[in-house]
Amino acid sequence: MPLSSSVSDIMCLLRLAYCKREVFNMASNYSLLLLFLVFAGTFLETESKLTPTFYSSKCPKALSIVQEEVVAAIKNETRIGASLLRLHFHDCFVNGCDASVLLDDTSSFVGEKTAAPNNNSIRGFEVVDHIKAKLEKACPGVVSCADLLALAARDSVVYLGGPSWKVRLGRRDSTTASRSAANTSIPPPTSNISSLISNFAAQNLSLRDLVALSGSHTIGLARCTSFRSRIYNESTIDAAFAKSLQGSCPRSGNDDNLASLDLQTPTHFDNLYYKNLLKAKGLLHSDQELFNGTSSADKLVKIYANNTFAFFKHFAKAMVSMGNIKPLTGSQGEIRTNCRKVN
């Protein structure tokens, strides 16, 4: 065989080996790229979904810190449990569960604290500040204020004798707030049953969710100004019950005087709220509307009045549903260092 022919054959074989290697490398790189994209997609999907294990590795002590501080706060003032639960509710109903309710006014927006449903009414901000400081010390910049509110609401209910549920986590905090949205989104105590149903439906919450979540009024207090009209002007209220409230809530003045939403056990989470409705002893007009003899809610009130287990089960499910209202996730919003202001 001529030398030139042998050299030519060798060069051909070398080129073939090189091409095969390049093809192999391209295939390997393509496989790695696919693997990366799958992993990245899975990571982003996980980051954009709420899950009870969100802080398991990021801040393992987060849940225990919130629980311990909530219990300490309730031991210091029993009423604070209801206040923390209400903060979560008033947060979620205004543009989703994003801790916007905690923001103070700024030069660029008027916050929700002075909205009609909140002004001189919602409370517990100092407790939230204290819990947030503990979380920041343990895991700086990790746990959102929105998740803090969701956990504090659950822990308050549990400590006061109510049901527990797995809180889905991973919410991020808003960078703005809206007083006008709070004024229109949070149902007032004067609401009738049709407006209540519409208000909850706007949040993708069902009639059952409405009646179950209203059971949160088994704990806490209400200001005179929120039930004055009911105890003087309405016929759907037990006369003796109305009269018993008129001494501390006159026709005018004493707006900030308080009465228990649940006459018997205002610091214990139970089903007596519904039993009171059956007797026309709902403190707020919106409460008694759930059992007015004409609505589809009547049946659920009777069920919960007679079955604590059913109430607890449905309340827990409704709290999870409410906690899923338009959360900010992934790269949306931020993790506030101070719950009262944007970073």
Coordinates of C-alpha atoms in Angstrom, one line a residue:
M1 CA 0.0 0.0 0.0
P2 CA 1.4 3.4 -0.9
L3 CA 2.4 5.6 2.0
S4 CA 0.1 8.5 0.8
S5 CA -2.9 6.2 0.9
S6 CA -2.1 5.0 4.4
V7 CA -1.7 8.6 5.7
S8 CA -5.0 9.5 4.0
D9 CA -6.8 6.6 5.7
I10 CA -5.3 7.5 9.1
M11 CA -6.4 11.1 8.7
C12 CA -9.9 9.9 7.8
L13 CA -10.1 7.7 10.9
L14 CA -8.9 10.6 13.1
R15 CA -11.5 12.9 11.6
L16 CA -14.2 10.3 12.2
A17 CA -13.1 9.8 15.8
Y18 CA -13.1 13.5 16.3
C19 CA -16.6 13.9 14.9
K20 CA -18.0 11.1 17.0
R21 CA -16.4 12.7 20.1
E22 CA -18.0 16.1 19.2
V23 CA -21.4 14.4 18.7
F24 CA -21.1 12.7 22.0
N25 CA -20.1 15.9 23.7
M26 CA -23.0 17.8 22.1
A27 CA -25.4 15.0 23.3
S28 CA -23.9 15.1 26.8
N29 CA -24.2 18.9 26.9
Y30 CA -27.8 18.7 25.7
S31 CA -28.6 16.2 28.3
L32 CA -27.1 18.4 31.0
L33 CA -29.0 21.4 29.7
L34 CA -32.3 19.4 29.8
L35 CA -31.5 18.2 33.3
F36 CA -30.7 21.8 34.4
L37 CA -33.9 23.1 32.9
V38 CA -36.0 20.4 34.5
F39 CA -34.3 21.1 37.9
A40 CA -34.7 24.9 37.5
G41 CA -38.4 24.4 36.5
T42 CA -39.0 22.2 39.5
F43 CA -37.3 24.7 41.8
L44 CA -39.3 27.7 40.4
E45 CA -42.5 25.7 40.6
T46 CA -41.7 24.8 44.2
E47 CA -40.8 28.4 45.0
S48 CA -44.1 29.6 43.5
K49 CA -46.3 27.2 45.4
L50 CA -47.2 27.4 49.1
T51 CA -46.1 24.4 51.1
P52 CA -46.0 23.6 54.9
T53 CA -42.3 22.6 54.6
F54 CA -41.2 25.9 53.0
Y55 CA -38.9 26.8 55.9
S56 CA -37.8 23.3 56.9
S57 CA -34.2 23.9 55.7
K58 CA -34.3 27.7 55.3
C59 CA -35.3 28.5 58.9
P60 CA -36.0 25.3 60.8
K61 CA -36.9 27.1 64.0
A62 CA -39.4 29.5 62.4
L63 CA -42.6 27.7 63.3
S64 CA -41.5 27.1 66.9
I65 CA -40.4 30.7 67.3
V66 CA -43.9 32.0 66.2
Q67 CA -45.7 29.5 68.3
E68 CA -43.7 30.3 71.5
E69 CA -44.2 34.0 71.1
V70 CA -47.9 33.8 70.3
V71 CA -48.5 31.7 73.4
A72 CA -46.5 34.2 75.5
A73 CA -48.5 37.1 74.1
I74 CA -51.8 35.4 74.8
K75 CA -50.7 34.6 78.3
N76 CA -50.0 38.2 78.8
E77 CA -53.3 39.3 77.3
T78 CA -55.9 36.7 76.3
R79 CA -57.6 39.0 73.8
I80 CA -54.5 39.2 71.6
G81 CA -55.3 35.7 70.2
A82 CA -58.5 37.0 68.5
S83 CA -56.6 40.2 67.4
L84 CA -53.9 38.1 65.6
L85 CA -56.6 36.0 63.9
R86 CA -58.4 39.1 62.7
L87 CA -55.2 40.6 61.3
H88 CA -54.7 37.6 59.1
F89 CA -58.3 37.9 57.9
H90 CA -58.1 41.6 57.2
D91 CA -54.8 41.1 55.4
C92 CA -56.0 38.3 53.1
F93 CA -59.2 40.1 52.0
V94 CA -57.4 43.1 50.7
N95 CA -55.4 42.1 47.5
G96 CA -54.4 38.8 49.0
C97 CA -52.4 37.5 51.9
D98 CA -49.4 39.8 51.6
A99 CA -49.0 41.6 54.9
S100 CA -50.2 44.9 53.4
V101 CA -52.3 45.4 56.5
L102 CA -49.1 45.9 58.5
L103 CA -47.7 48.8 56.5
D104 CA -47.6 52.3 57.9
D105 CA -48.6 55.3 55.7
T106 CA -45.8 56.7 53.5
S107 CA -45.4 59.6 51.1
S108 CA -46.4 57.3 48.2
F109 CA -49.5 55.5 49.6
V110 CA -52.0 55.6 52.5
G111 CA -52.0 52.3 54.2
E112 CA -54.9 50.1 55.4
K113 CA -54.7 50.8 59.1
T114 CA -56.9 53.8 58.9
A115 CA -59.5 52.2 56.6
A116 CA -63.0 52.2 58.0
P117 CA -63.0 48.4 59.0
N118 CA -59.6 48.8 60.6
N119 CA -59.4 52.3 62.2
N120 CA -59.2 52.1 66.0
S121 CA -60.1 48.5 65.6
I122 CA -57.4 46.1 64.4
R123 CA -54.5 45.6 66.9
G124 CA -51.6 43.4 67.7
F125 CA -49.0 45.2 65.7
E126 CA -46.5 45.3 68.6
V127 CA -46.8 41.6 69.0
V128 CA -46.1 41.1 65.3
D129 CA -43.1 43.4 65.6
H130 CA -41.7 41.3 68.5
I131 CA -42.2 38.0 66.7
K132 CA -40.6 39.4 63.5
A133 CA -37.5 40.6 65.5
K134 CA -37.1 37.1 66.9
L135 CA -37.3 35.6 63.4
E136 CA -34.9 38.1 62.0
K137 CA -32.4 37.3 64.7
A138 CA -32.7 33.5 63.9
C139 CA -32.9 33.8 60.1
P140 CA -32.3 37.3 58.7
G141 CA -34.4 38.1 55.6
V142 CA -36.0 34.7 55.3
V143 CA -39.5 34.6 56.9
S144 CA -42.1 36.9 55.5
C145 CA -44.5 39.0 57.5
A146 CA -47.4 37.4 55.5
D147 CA -46.4 34.0 56.7
L148 CA -45.9 35.3 60.2
L149 CA -49.6 36.4 60.2
A150 CA -50.8 33.0 58.8
L151 CA -48.9 31.1 61.5
A152 CA -49.9 33.4 64.3
A153 CA -53.5 33.0 63.4
R154 CA -53.3 29.2 63.5
D155 CA -51.3 29.2 66.7
S156 CA -53.8 31.6 68.4
V157 CA -56.7 29.4 67.5
V158 CA -55.0 26.2 68.7
Y159 CA -53.9 27.8 72.1
L160 CA -57.5 29.0 72.7
G161 CA -58.9 25.5 72.2
G162 CA -59.7 25.4 68.5
P163 CA -58.5 23.1 65.7
S164 CA -55.1 23.0 64.1
W165 CA -54.2 22.8 60.4
K166 CA -51.0 22.7 58.3
V167 CA -50.2 26.3 57.3
R168 CA -49.0 26.5 53.7
L169 CA -46.0 28.8 53.6
G170 CA -43.9 30.7 51.1
R171 CA -45.8 34.0 50.8
R172 CA -43.8 37.1 50.2
D173 CA -44.6 40.7 51.4
S174 CA -46.2 43.4 49.3
T175 CA -44.4 46.7 48.7
T176 CA -47.6 48.8 48.9
A177 CA -51.0 49.0 50.6
S178 CA -54.4 50.4 49.7
R179 CA -56.8 52.0 52.1
S180 CA -59.5 52.3 49.4
A181 CA -59.2 48.5 48.7
A182 CA -59.6 47.8 52.4
N183 CA -62.7 50.0 52.6
T184 CA -64.4 48.0 49.8
S185 CA -63.0 44.5 50.3
I186 CA -63.6 43.9 54.1
P187 CA -67.2 43.2 54.9
P188 CA -68.6 45.6 57.4
P189 CA -70.6 44.5 60.5
T190 CA -73.8 45.9 58.9
S191 CA -73.6 43.5 55.9
N192 CA -76.6 41.4 55.0
I193 CA -76.4 37.8 53.9
S194 CA -76.4 38.5 50.2
S195 CA -73.6 41.0 50.4
L196 CA -71.6 38.6 52.6
I197 CA -72.0 35.8 50.1
S198 CA -70.9 38.1 47.3
N199 CA -68.0 39.4 49.2
F200 CA -66.7 35.9 50.0
A201 CA -67.3 34.7 46.5
A202 CA -65.1 37.5 45.2
Q203 CA -62.3 35.8 47.1
N204 CA -63.2 32.4 45.7
L205 CA -64.6 31.4 49.1
S206 CA -67.8 29.4 49.3
L207 CA -70.9 29.8 51.5
R208 CA -69.6 27.0 53.8
D209 CA -66.3 29.0 54.0
L210 CA -68.3 32.1 55.0
V211 CA -70.3 30.4 57.7
A212 CA -67.3 28.5 59.1
L213 CA -64.9 31.5 59.1
S214 CA -67.5 33.6 60.8
G215 CA -67.1 31.2 63.7
S216 CA -63.9 33.1 64.5
H217 CA -66.3 35.4 66.3
T218 CA -66.4 32.8 69.0
I219 CA -63.5 34.7 70.5
G220 CA -62.7 38.4 70.8
L221 CA -64.5 41.7 71.4
A222 CA -66.4 44.3 69.4
R223 CA -66.7 48.1 69.8
C224 CA -70.0 49.7 70.7
T225 CA -70.0 51.6 67.4
S226 CA -70.2 48.3 65.5
F227 CA -73.3 46.9 67.2
R228 CA -75.1 50.1 68.4
S229 CA -77.7 50.1 65.6
R230 CA -78.5 46.5 66.1
I231 CA -79.3 46.7 69.9
Y232 CA -81.5 49.7 69.5
N233 CA -83.2 49.3 66.1
E234 CA -83.4 45.7 65.1
S235 CA -86.2 43.2 65.8
T236 CA -84.0 40.1 65.0
I237 CA -82.4 40.2 68.4
D238 CA -83.3 38.8 71.8
A239 CA -84.8 41.6 73.7
A240 CA -83.2 40.8 77.0
F241 CA -79.8 40.4 75.3
A242 CA -80.2 43.8 73.6
K243 CA -81.1 45.5 76.8
S244 CA -78.1 44.0 78.6
L245 CA -75.8 45.7 76.2
Q246 CA -77.5 49.1 76.2
G247 CA -76.0 50.0 79.6
S248 CA -72.5 50.0 78.3
C249 CA -73.3 51.1 74.7
P250 CA -75.7 54.1 74.9
R251 CA -77.4 55.6 71.8
S252 CA -74.5 58.1 71.6
G253 CA -71.0 58.3 73.0
N254 CA -68.8 55.6 74.5
D255 CA -68.0 54.3 70.9
D256 CA -65.0 52.4 72.1
N257 CA -66.8 50.4 74.9
L258 CA -66.4 46.7 74.2
A259 CA -68.7 43.7 74.3
S260 CA -67.9 40.0 73.8
L261 CA -68.7 38.6 70.4
D262 CA -69.5 35.3 72.2
L263 CA -71.3 36.2 75.4
Q264 CA -70.4 33.0 77.3
T265 CA -66.8 32.1 76.4
P266 CA -65.1 35.0 74.6
T267 CA -61.6 33.6 75.3
H268 CA -62.3 30.0 74.3
F269 CA -62.6 28.8 70.7
D270 CA -65.8 26.7 70.6
N271 CA -69.1 26.5 68.8
L272 CA -71.2 28.6 71.3
Y273 CA -71.2 31.4 68.7
Y274 CA -73.5 29.4 66.6
K275 CA -75.7 28.4 69.5
N276 CA -76.1 32.1 70.2
L277 CA -77.3 32.7 66.7
L278 CA -80.0 30.1 67.1
K279 CA -81.3 32.2 70.1
A280 CA -81.1 35.6 68.2
K281 CA -78.1 36.6 70.3
G282 CA -75.6 37.4 67.6
L283 CA -73.8 40.6 68.6
L284 CA -73.3 42.0 65.1
H285 CA -75.9 42.4 62.4
S286 CA -73.7 40.4 60.0
D287 CA -73.5 37.6 62.5
Q288 CA -77.2 37.2 62.9
E289 CA -77.7 37.4 59.1
L290 CA -76.1 33.9 59.0
F291 CA -79.3 32.6 60.7
N292 CA -82.2 34.8 59.7
G293 CA -84.7 32.2 58.7
T294 CA -84.5 32.9 55.0
S295 CA -80.9 32.1 53.9
S296 CA -79.2 28.9 52.9
A297 CA -76.7 29.6 55.7
D298 CA -79.3 28.6 58.3
K299 CA -78.6 24.9 57.8
L300 CA -74.9 25.3 58.3
V301 CA -75.4 27.3 61.5
K302 CA -77.5 24.5 62.9
I303 CA -74.9 21.9 62.0
Y304 CA -72.1 23.8 63.7
A305 CA -74.2 24.6 66.7
N306 CA -74.8 20.9 67.2
N307 CA -71.5 19.5 66.0
T308 CA -68.2 21.0 67.2
F309 CA -66.2 18.5 65.2
A310 CA -67.9 19.6 61.9
F311 CA -67.3 23.2 62.7
F312 CA -63.6 22.6 63.6
K313 CA -63.1 20.5 60.4
H314 CA -64.7 23.1 58.1
F315 CA -63.0 26.0 59.8
A316 CA -59.6 24.5 59.4
K317 CA -60.2 23.9 55.7
A318 CA -61.6 27.4 55.2
M319 CA -58.5 28.9 56.8
V320 CA -56.3 27.1 54.4
S321 CA -58.4 28.4 51.5
M322 CA -58.4 31.9 52.8
G323 CA -54.6 31.7 53.3
N324 CA -54.3 30.9 49.6
I325 CA -55.9 34.1 48.4
K326 CA -53.5 35.7 45.8
P327 CA -50.2 35.2 47.6
L328 CA -47.0 36.8 46.3
T329 CA -44.5 34.0 45.6
G330 CA -41.2 33.4 43.8
S331 CA -39.6 36.7 43.0
Q332 CA -42.8 38.8 43.6
G333 CA -42.8 41.3 46.4
E334 CA -40.1 41.1 49.0
I335 CA -39.2 39.7 52.5
R336 CA -39.6 42.8 54.8
T337 CA -37.1 43.2 57.5
N338 CA -39.6 45.4 59.4
C339 CA -43.2 44.5 58.9
R340 CA -44.3 48.1 59.2
K341 CA -42.3 49.4 56.2
V342 CA -40.9 48.4 52.8
N343 CA -37.2 47.5 52.8

